[in-house]
Coordinates of C-alpha atoms and ligand atoms in Angstrom, one line a residue:
Chain A
M1 CA -0.1 0.1 -0.1
K2 CA 0.9 3.6 -0.6
L3 CA 0.1 6.2 1.6
R4 CA 0.1 10.1 0.7
V5 CA 0.2 12.4 3.6
Y6 CA 1.2 16.2 4.3
L7 CA 3.5 16.4 7.9
N8 CA 3.4 19.5 9.3
F9 CA 6.1 20.1 11.7
D10 CA 6.1 23.1 14.5
E11 CA 8.9 25.0 15.9
K12 CA 10.4 22.3 18.3
S13 CA 9.7 19.3 16.3
V14 CA 11.5 21.1 13.1
T15 CA 14.8 19.9 13.8
D16 CA 13.6 16.4 14.9
P17 CA 14.8 13.6 12.5
V18 CA 11.2 12.5 12.8
I19 CA 11.0 10.8 9.1
W20 CA 14.5 8.6 9.4
K21 CA 13.1 7.5 13.3
L22 CA 9.9 6.2 11.2
A23 CA 12.1 4.0 8.7
K24 CA 13.8 2.6 11.2
E25 CA 10.8 2.0 13.7
F26 CA 8.7 0.7 10.5
D27 CA 9.3 -1.4 7.4
V28 CA 8.4 1.2 5.2
I29 CA 9.6 2.8 2.3
T30 CA 9.4 6.8 2.6
N31 CA 9.4 8.8 0.1
I32 CA 9.7 12.6 0.4
R33 CA 8.2 14.5 -2.5
S34 CA 8.2 17.7 -1.1
A35 CA 9.6 20.0 1.8
S36 CA 9.8 23.3 3.0
V37 CA 11.3 24.9 6.2
K38 CA 11.0 28.3 6.7
E39 CA 10.4 30.4 10.4
G40 CA 10.3 27.5 12.6
M41 CA 7.6 25.7 10.6
G42 CA 8.2 22.8 8.4
L43 CA 5.9 21.3 5.4
V44 CA 6.8 17.8 3.9
G45 CA 4.8 15.8 1.2
L46 CA 5.7 12.4 1.9
E47 CA 4.9 9.5 0.5
I48 CA 4.8 5.8 2.8
E49 CA 4.9 2.7 1.2
G50 CA 4.9 -1.1 2.8
H51 CA 2.5 -3.4 4.0
T52 CA -0.6 -2.1 5.1
E53 CA -0.7 -3.1 8.4
M54 CA 2.9 -1.5 8.7
V55 CA 1.5 1.4 7.0
E56 CA -1.2 2.0 8.9
A57 CA 1.0 2.0 12.2
S58 CA 3.7 4.3 11.1
V59 CA 0.8 7.0 10.2
R60 CA -0.3 6.3 14.2
W61 CA 3.3 6.7 15.0
L62 CA 3.5 9.8 13.2
E63 CA 0.3 11.2 14.8
A64 CA 1.4 10.7 18.1
Q65 CA 4.7 12.6 18.0
D66 CA 4.8 15.8 19.8
G67 CA 4.5 18.7 17.3
V68 CA 3.9 17.2 14.1
H69 CA 0.1 17.2 12.8
V70 CA -0.2 14.4 9.9
E71 CA -3.0 15.3 6.9
P72 CA -3.6 12.5 4.4
I73 CA -4.0 13.5 1.2
E74 CA -6.4 10.7 0.1
Q75 CA -6.2 6.5 0.4
N76 CA -4.3 5.4 -2.6
I77 CA -4.4 1.4 -2.1
I78 CA -1.9 0.0 -4.6
E79 CA -1.1 -3.3 -3.4
G80 CA 2.4 -4.7 -3.8
Chain B
M1 CA -20.5 29.4 -29.1
S2 CA -16.7 29.0 -29.3
E3 CA -14.6 25.7 -28.0
S4 CA -13.7 25.2 -24.6
I5 CA -10.9 27.5 -23.5
V6 CA -10.1 24.6 -20.8
R7 CA -5.9 23.9 -20.9
A8 CA -5.1 21.3 -18.3
L9 CA -5.0 21.3 -14.2
K10 CA -1.5 22.5 -13.2
C11 CA 0.3 22.1 -10.1
R12 CA 0.9 25.5 -8.3
E13 CA 4.0 24.3 -7.2
C14 CA 6.1 22.7 -9.7
G15 CA 3.6 23.4 -12.4
H16 CA 3.2 20.3 -14.2
E17 CA 0.4 19.7 -16.1
Y18 CA -2.5 16.6 -16.0
K19 CA -5.4 16.6 -18.4
I20 CA -9.0 17.4 -17.2
E21 CA -9.7 14.4 -14.8
P22 CA -11.2 14.6 -11.0
T23 CA -7.9 14.5 -9.7
H24 CA -6.8 17.3 -7.0
V25 CA -3.0 16.8 -6.4
C26 CA 0.3 16.8 -8.5
E27 CA 1.6 13.2 -9.0
F28 CA 5.2 14.4 -8.5
C29 CA 5.3 16.9 -5.8
F30 CA 1.9 16.6 -3.9
G31 CA 0.9 20.3 -4.8
P32 CA -2.8 21.5 -5.2
L33 CA -4.0 21.1 -8.8
E34 CA -5.4 24.2 -10.7
V35 CA -7.3 24.9 -13.7
V36 CA -6.0 26.8 -16.0
Y37 CA -7.0 28.6 -19.5
D38 CA -6.1 29.5 -22.8
Y39 CA -7.3 33.0 -22.8
D40 CA -5.9 33.8 -25.8
K41 CA -8.6 32.1 -28.0
L42 CA -11.2 34.2 -26.3
Q43 CA -9.9 38.0 -27.4
G44 CA -12.3 39.9 -28.8
K45 CA -14.9 36.9 -28.5
F46 CA -15.6 37.3 -25.0
T47 CA -17.6 40.8 -25.0
R48 CA -19.3 42.7 -22.4
E49 CA -22.3 43.3 -24.7
L50 CA -22.2 38.9 -24.9
I51 CA -22.5 38.6 -21.2
E52 CA -25.3 41.4 -20.9
S53 CA -27.0 39.9 -23.2
R54 CA -27.6 36.5 -21.1
P55 CA -29.8 35.1 -18.0
Q56 CA -28.9 36.4 -15.0
N57 CA -27.3 33.6 -13.4
M58 CA -23.7 32.9 -12.9
W59 CA -23.1 30.7 -16.0
R60 CA -23.2 34.4 -17.9
Y61 CA -19.5 33.7 -17.8
K62 CA -19.6 30.0 -18.7
E63 CA -16.4 30.4 -21.0
L64 CA -14.4 31.0 -17.7
L65 CA -15.9 28.3 -16.0
P66 CA -14.5 24.9 -16.5
I67 CA -17.2 23.1 -18.2
D68 CA -17.9 21.2 -21.3
G69 CA -20.8 23.4 -23.1
E70 CA -24.3 23.6 -21.4
P71 CA -24.4 23.4 -17.1
K72 CA -25.5 19.8 -16.3
V73 CA -26.3 21.1 -12.8
G74 CA -27.8 24.2 -11.2
A75 CA -28.5 26.0 -14.2
N76 CA -30.4 28.7 -12.2
N77 CA -27.6 29.5 -9.6
G78 CA -25.7 32.5 -8.6
Y79 CA -26.3 36.1 -9.8
T80 CA -27.0 38.1 -6.4
P81 CA -27.6 42.0 -5.9
L82 CA -24.5 44.1 -5.3
V83 CA -26.1 46.3 -2.6
K84 CA -25.3 50.2 -2.3
A85 CA -24.7 50.5 1.4
D86 CA -25.5 53.7 2.3
R87 CA -26.5 53.8 5.4
L88 CA -23.6 51.3 6.4
A89 CA -21.5 53.6 5.0
K90 CA -22.2 56.3 7.3
A91 CA -21.9 54.1 9.9
L92 CA -18.5 53.3 9.1
G93 CA -17.3 56.4 8.1
V94 CA -16.4 55.7 4.7
K95 CA -17.6 57.2 1.3
E96 CA -18.0 54.5 -1.3
L97 CA -19.6 50.7 0.2
Y98 CA -21.2 47.9 -1.2
I99 CA -22.2 44.7 -0.4
K100 CA -22.4 41.6 -2.9
N101 CA -25.0 39.8 -1.2
D102 CA -25.2 36.0 -1.3
S103 CA -27.1 35.4 1.8
V104 CA -29.6 35.1 -1.4
C105 CA -27.7 33.1 -3.5
Y106 CA -30.3 30.5 -4.9
P107 CA -31.0 27.9 -3.8
T108 CA -29.5 27.9 -0.7
L109 CA -28.6 31.1 0.2
S110 CA -24.9 31.1 0.3
F111 CA -21.7 31.7 -2.1
K112 CA -22.1 27.9 -1.9
D113 CA -24.4 27.4 -4.6
R114 CA -21.8 28.5 -7.4
V115 CA -19.0 26.3 -6.2
V116 CA -21.5 23.3 -6.4
S117 CA -23.1 23.7 -9.4
V118 CA -19.6 23.8 -11.1
A119 CA -18.8 20.7 -9.1
L120 CA -21.4 18.9 -9.9
S121 CA -22.1 19.5 -13.4
K122 CA -18.5 18.5 -13.9
A123 CA -19.2 15.2 -11.7
V124 CA -22.4 14.4 -14.1
E125 CA -19.6 14.8 -17.1
F126 CA -17.0 12.5 -15.2
G127 CA -19.8 10.3 -15.0
F128 CA -20.2 10.0 -11.1
T129 CA -23.7 9.3 -9.8
T130 CA -23.1 9.7 -6.1
V131 CA -21.5 13.1 -4.9
A132 CA -20.4 13.9 -1.4
C133 CA -18.9 17.0 0.6
A134 CA -16.8 17.7 4.0
S135 CA -18.4 20.8 4.9
T136 CA -18.8 23.5 7.8
G137 CA -22.5 23.5 6.5
N138 CA -23.5 25.7 4.1
L139 CA -21.6 23.5 1.4
A140 CA -23.8 20.2 2.8
G141 CA -26.9 22.4 1.8
S142 CA -25.6 23.2 -1.2
V143 CA -24.6 19.7 -2.2
A144 CA -28.0 18.0 -0.7
A145 CA -30.4 20.4 -2.7
N146 CA -28.5 21.1 -6.1
A147 CA -28.0 17.0 -5.8
A148 CA -31.4 16.0 -5.4
A149 CA -32.4 18.6 -7.5
A150 CA -30.0 16.8 -10.6
G151 CA -31.0 13.2 -9.0
L152 CA -28.0 12.7 -7.9
E153 CA -27.6 10.4 -5.0
S154 CA -25.3 12.3 -2.2
Y155 CA -23.3 11.8 1.2
V156 CA -23.0 15.1 3.0
F157 CA -20.3 14.6 6.2
I158 CA -20.5 17.5 8.9
P159 CA -19.1 18.2 12.6
E160 CA -22.0 16.6 14.4
D161 CA -22.2 19.7 16.9
L162 CA -23.3 22.3 13.7
E163 CA -26.2 24.8 13.6
Q164 CA -29.9 23.6 13.3
G165 CA -30.8 25.6 10.0
K166 CA -27.6 23.9 8.6
V167 CA -28.3 20.2 9.2
L168 CA -32.1 20.6 8.4
G169 CA -30.6 22.9 5.9
A170 CA -29.2 19.7 4.3
A171 CA -31.6 16.7 5.3
I172 CA -34.5 17.9 4.0
F173 CA -33.5 17.2 0.5
G174 CA -33.3 13.5 1.5
T175 CA -29.5 13.4 1.5
N176 CA -27.3 11.2 3.6
V177 CA -26.2 13.4 6.5
I178 CA -23.1 12.2 8.7
G179 CA -21.9 13.8 11.6
I180 CA -18.6 13.2 12.6
R181 CA -17.5 13.1 16.2
G182 CA -14.8 16.1 16.0
Q183 CA -13.9 19.3 14.4
Y184 CA -14.0 20.1 10.5
D185 CA -10.4 19.0 10.0
D186 CA -11.5 15.8 11.7
V187 CA -14.2 15.4 8.9
N188 CA -11.9 16.7 6.1
R189 CA -9.3 13.9 7.0
L190 CA -12.0 11.2 7.2
C191 CA -12.9 12.5 3.6
S192 CA -10.0 12.4 1.8
E193 CA -9.9 8.4 3.0
V194 CA -13.6 7.8 2.2
A195 CA -13.0 9.9 -1.0
G196 CA -10.0 7.4 -2.0
K197 CA -12.0 4.1 -1.2
Y198 CA -15.4 4.7 -2.7
G199 CA -15.7 5.9 -6.4
W200 CA -17.8 9.7 -5.4
A201 CA -16.9 12.9 -6.2
F202 CA -16.3 14.6 -3.6
V203 CA -16.9 18.1 -4.3
N204 CA -14.1 19.4 -1.9
V205 CA -11.3 16.9 -2.8
N206 CA -11.4 14.9 -5.8
V207 CA -13.0 17.3 -8.1
R208 CA -11.2 20.4 -5.9
P209 CA -10.0 22.1 -8.9
F210 CA -13.2 22.5 -10.7
Y211 CA -15.3 23.6 -7.4
A212 CA -12.7 26.1 -6.3
E213 CA -13.6 27.5 -9.7
G214 CA -17.2 28.4 -9.5
S215 CA -16.1 31.4 -6.6
K216 CA -14.9 33.6 -9.6
T217 CA -18.4 34.2 -10.0
L218 CA -19.2 36.4 -7.3
G219 CA -16.1 38.3 -8.5
Y220 CA -17.3 38.7 -12.2
E221 CA -20.4 39.6 -11.0
M222 CA -19.1 42.3 -8.9
M223 CA -17.3 43.9 -11.4
E224 CA -19.9 43.7 -13.9
Q225 CA -22.9 45.5 -11.3
L226 CA -19.9 48.3 -10.6
G227 CA -20.5 48.9 -14.1
W228 CA -17.5 47.2 -15.4
K229 CA -15.3 48.5 -12.6
A230 CA -12.7 46.7 -10.4
P231 CA -13.2 48.1 -6.4
K232 CA -10.6 49.5 -4.9
H233 CA -10.8 47.1 -2.0
V234 CA -12.9 43.9 -1.6
V235 CA -13.0 42.1 2.1
V236 CA -13.6 38.2 1.7
P237 CA -14.6 35.7 4.2
M238 CA -12.0 32.7 4.8
A239 CA -12.0 29.3 5.4
S240 CA -9.9 27.1 3.8
G241 CA -8.8 30.7 2.2
S242 CA -10.3 29.3 -1.6
L243 CA -12.5 32.2 -2.1
C244 CA -10.5 34.7 -1.6
T245 CA -7.7 33.2 -3.8
K246 CA -10.7 33.1 -7.0
V247 CA -11.9 36.8 -6.1
D248 CA -8.4 37.5 -6.7
K249 CA -8.4 35.6 -9.9
S250 CA -11.4 36.7 -11.2
I251 CA -10.3 40.2 -11.3
K252 CA -7.0 39.3 -13.1
E253 CA -8.7 37.6 -15.5
F254 CA -11.4 40.2 -16.4
I255 CA -8.4 42.8 -16.3
K256 CA -6.7 40.2 -18.8
L257 CA -9.6 39.8 -20.8
G258 CA -10.2 43.7 -21.4
L259 CA -13.4 43.8 -19.6
V260 CA -12.3 45.9 -16.7
E261 CA -9.2 48.3 -16.0
D262 CA -7.2 47.3 -13.6
N263 CA -8.1 49.7 -10.5
Q264 CA -5.2 48.4 -8.1
T265 CA -7.7 45.8 -6.0
A266 CA -6.5 45.1 -2.7
V267 CA -8.2 41.9 -1.1
Y268 CA -8.8 41.4 2.5
G269 CA -9.6 38.3 4.5
A270 CA -11.9 38.0 7.3
Q271 CA -11.6 35.6 10.5
A272 CA -12.7 34.8 13.4
T273 CA -10.1 35.0 16.4
G274 CA -11.6 31.3 17.7
C275 CA -9.9 30.2 14.1
S276 CA -7.6 32.5 12.2
P277 CA -4.5 30.8 11.3
I278 CA -4.7 32.7 7.9
S279 CA -5.1 36.0 9.1
K280 CA -2.4 35.1 12.1
S281 CA 0.0 34.2 9.8
V282 CA -0.5 37.8 7.2
K283 CA -0.6 39.5 10.6
D284 CA 2.4 37.9 11.5
G285 CA 4.3 38.3 7.9
T286 CA 5.2 35.2 7.5
D287 CA 3.6 32.6 5.0
M288 CA 3.7 29.7 6.8
I289 CA 0.1 28.4 8.4
H290 CA 0.2 27.3 11.9
P291 CA -2.9 24.5 11.6
V292 CA -4.9 25.7 14.8
K293 CA -8.0 23.8 17.2
A294 CA -11.0 26.0 15.8
N295 CA -13.3 27.5 18.8
T296 CA -16.0 29.8 17.4
I297 CA -19.2 30.9 17.0
A298 CA -18.6 31.4 13.2
K299 CA -18.9 27.4 12.7
S300 CA -18.7 27.9 8.8
L301 CA -15.2 29.2 8.8
A302 CA -14.1 27.0 11.6
I303 CA -11.6 25.3 9.8
G304 CA -8.2 25.0 11.3
N305 CA -5.7 23.7 8.7
P306 CA -6.7 26.0 5.5
A307 CA -6.1 24.1 2.5
D308 CA -5.7 27.2 0.7
G309 CA -4.6 29.4 3.1
Y310 CA -0.7 29.9 1.3
Y311 CA -2.0 30.8 -1.5
A312 CA -5.0 33.3 0.1
N313 CA -2.0 35.0 2.2
K314 CA -0.2 35.2 -1.1
V315 CA -2.8 36.9 -2.7
M316 CA -3.5 39.3 0.1
K317 CA 0.3 40.3 0.3
E318 CA 1.2 40.7 -3.2
S319 CA -2.6 42.9 -3.9
G320 CA -1.4 45.3 -0.8
G321 CA -4.6 44.0 1.3
Y322 CA -4.2 42.7 4.7
A323 CA -6.1 40.2 7.0
E324 CA -8.2 40.8 10.2
D325 CA -9.8 38.4 12.8
I326 CA -12.8 39.7 15.2
S327 CA -13.9 38.2 18.9
D328 CA -17.2 36.5 18.6
E329 CA -19.1 39.2 20.7
E330 CA -17.6 41.2 17.8
I331 CA -19.5 39.3 15.1
I332 CA -22.5 39.7 17.0
A333 CA -22.8 42.8 17.1
A334 CA -21.2 43.2 13.2
M335 CA -24.2 41.4 12.6
K336 CA -26.7 43.6 14.0
L337 CA -25.5 46.6 12.7
L338 CA -25.6 45.0 8.8
A339 CA -29.1 43.9 9.9
E340 CA -30.2 47.1 11.6
T341 CA -28.4 49.5 8.5
E342 CA -28.9 47.9 5.2
G343 CA -32.0 45.3 6.7
I344 CA -29.4 42.4 5.4
F345 CA -29.7 39.2 7.7
A346 CA -26.3 37.5 7.4
E347 CA -24.9 34.4 9.4
T348 CA -21.7 34.6 11.5
A349 CA -19.4 34.7 8.4
G350 CA -21.1 37.7 7.2
G351 CA -20.8 39.6 10.6
V352 CA -16.9 38.1 10.6
T353 CA -16.5 40.0 6.9
L354 CA -18.0 43.0 8.1
G355 CA -16.7 43.0 11.4
C356 CA -13.1 42.7 10.5
A357 CA -13.7 45.5 7.7
Q358 CA -14.5 47.7 10.1
K359 CA -11.5 46.8 12.4
M360 CA -9.5 47.6 9.3
I361 CA -10.9 50.9 8.6
E362 CA -10.4 51.9 11.7
S363 CA -6.8 50.9 12.0
G364 CA -6.8 52.7 8.7
R365 CA -5.5 49.6 6.7
I366 CA -8.3 50.5 4.3
P367 CA -9.0 53.9 3.1
R368 CA -12.2 55.7 4.0
D369 CA -12.2 57.7 0.7
E370 CA -11.9 54.8 -1.5
S371 CA -14.7 52.0 -3.2
I372 CA -15.0 49.2 -0.8
V373 CA -16.9 45.8 -1.1
L374 CA -18.3 43.5 1.3
C375 CA -18.6 39.7 0.1
I376 CA -21.6 38.8 2.4
T377 CA -21.4 35.1 2.2
G378 CA -24.1 33.1 3.9
N379 CA -28.0 33.5 5.3
G380 CA -28.8 34.6 9.2
L381 CA -31.5 32.4 9.4
K382 CA -28.8 29.2 9.3
T383 CA -27.1 30.4 12.5
Q384 CA -30.0 31.3 14.3
E385 CA -28.2 30.6 17.6
A386 CA -25.8 33.0 17.4
V387 CA -28.1 36.0 17.9
L388 CA -30.9 34.4 19.4
N389 CA -30.9 35.7 22.9
E390 CA -29.1 39.4 21.5
V391 CA -32.3 40.4 20.2
N392 CA -35.7 41.9 21.5
K393 CA -38.1 39.4 22.1
P394 CA -41.6 40.5 20.9
R395 CA -43.7 42.2 23.5
I396 CA -47.2 40.4 23.7
I397 CA -50.5 41.9 24.5
N398 CA -53.9 40.8 23.8
A399 CA -55.7 41.9 20.5
S400 CA -56.8 45.2 22.6
L401 CA -56.3 48.8 21.1
K402 CA -56.3 50.0 24.9
E403 CA -53.2 47.8 25.5
F404 CA -51.5 48.8 22.6
D405 CA -52.3 52.7 23.2
V406 CA -50.3 51.5 26.9
L407 CA -47.7 50.1 24.8
A408 CA -47.3 53.2 21.9
E409 CA -47.8 55.5 25.0
A410 CA -44.7 53.8 26.9
D411 CA -42.3 53.9 23.6
G412 CA -43.3 58.4 23.2
V413 CA -44.9 57.2 19.9
Q414 CA -47.1 60.6 18.9
Ligands
PLP1 C1 -21.0 31.8 4.2 C2 -19.2 31.3 4.3 N1 -18.6 32.2 3.9 C3 -17.4 32.0 3.6 C4 -16.9 30.6 3.1 C5 -15.1 30.4 3.0 O1 -14.9 30.0 2.0 P1 -13.4 29.4 1.4 O2 -13.1 27.8 2.3 O3 -13.4 29.3 0.6 O4 -12.3 30.2 2.4 C6 -17.4 29.4 3.9 C7 -16.8 28.0 3.6 O5 -17.6 27.3 4.2 C8 -19.2 29.6 3.9 O6 -19.8 28.8 4.5
ZN2 ZN1 3.2 19.4 -8.4

């Protein structure tokens, strides 16, 4: 499954290597499609690919991170 | 008349172009897609005379809307009054003030009828039979009504705590109303998932690029009704920020097509303090929009993570406008001021627009001696809760002239 999300980082979380941690923690492929960091705020367009349960667990983990806001772009299930 | 001038869907970030399809994000950078046109094809053909010769509805500008041929849904929608608001102008201490009164937009009394008729027309063209939306209230009613009239199945998703008038104003049309425990942003998040899973046309998800274009007609009408002129200043309420960007686009298009002269129109945005991520970014002088948790009586504007916030911010900055936000008490005061000076009962969002305009006039951001248009976008009968305890209750008497005489005397009536 491939899931596309926007991640919003606040002042504190912006310096945290969140996406690196995510890939360490879960067996998913992370693919950054866009990123901008400005004035204590970050915006990242991220594609997460892997087994459905893995992808879902990784999103739940992201949502639980302090100062990270997760916005799904749309569910886009591509099995594989 | 002539062939369609719609060229493509274009990514607002990386510029990649896509053919016209029910899709809203760029496959490459996940940026939002926008409809772009070949305006050159219209040069000399799309004239004031042609527009004026057509029926008074939003489709008199159909060449600038992303539909094929005639509209499939909402053929009578749009074309609301532009009111010269002299009594309100006097109260605000300004010279030339107009109200674009979309509180009486056909058929569901908000400007959403403009966006929905384009979205649903496009959905029919694409072959969808079920339409849906995530809504702060007005959109739900408009999708439900226009879908009913077009014989489409519909699902509307709303926060569970909306005003009764908004919920009823959708349910009456036989739609499927789904109330979500949570805020609009939770509703929106669910809907992006539902949109990916069910093959529906979600007006503000997969057909959003087409939907958003419908807002331009408010701007076109405003300029035509001003006598083919752009105003100096226009104030727009903001939720996702889409209307703000499209009013700006409408002005730029009319200038490009030679229908109006460039009047250096400044575009101003209005939000409630309880949900003001866009206004805050403008006032802070940044272009990053920090998501917020909404808490305001202006529920129709309560979007904490606005999809077009960044672009609305840019429009205000580049046009020389500004943004403001006001408290719930100020919203109510402004709703009453509008009603008592102009006889217009606007919803809370209208209070936000007027109240913010007033604040920007007082602070000198909007000059007092130039033309100002306020966009009033929704009807007060749908947000009665906000003012229920703010107006005088009827005085009850018997059907007796004597009793009325007593009352009149107390009022000082001669
Ligand atoms: C009455 C009213 N005015 C303005 C808006 C703002 O629209 P936008 O999301 O385009 O900023 C809304 C959105 O729901 C609305 O209901
Ligand atoms: Zn792109």
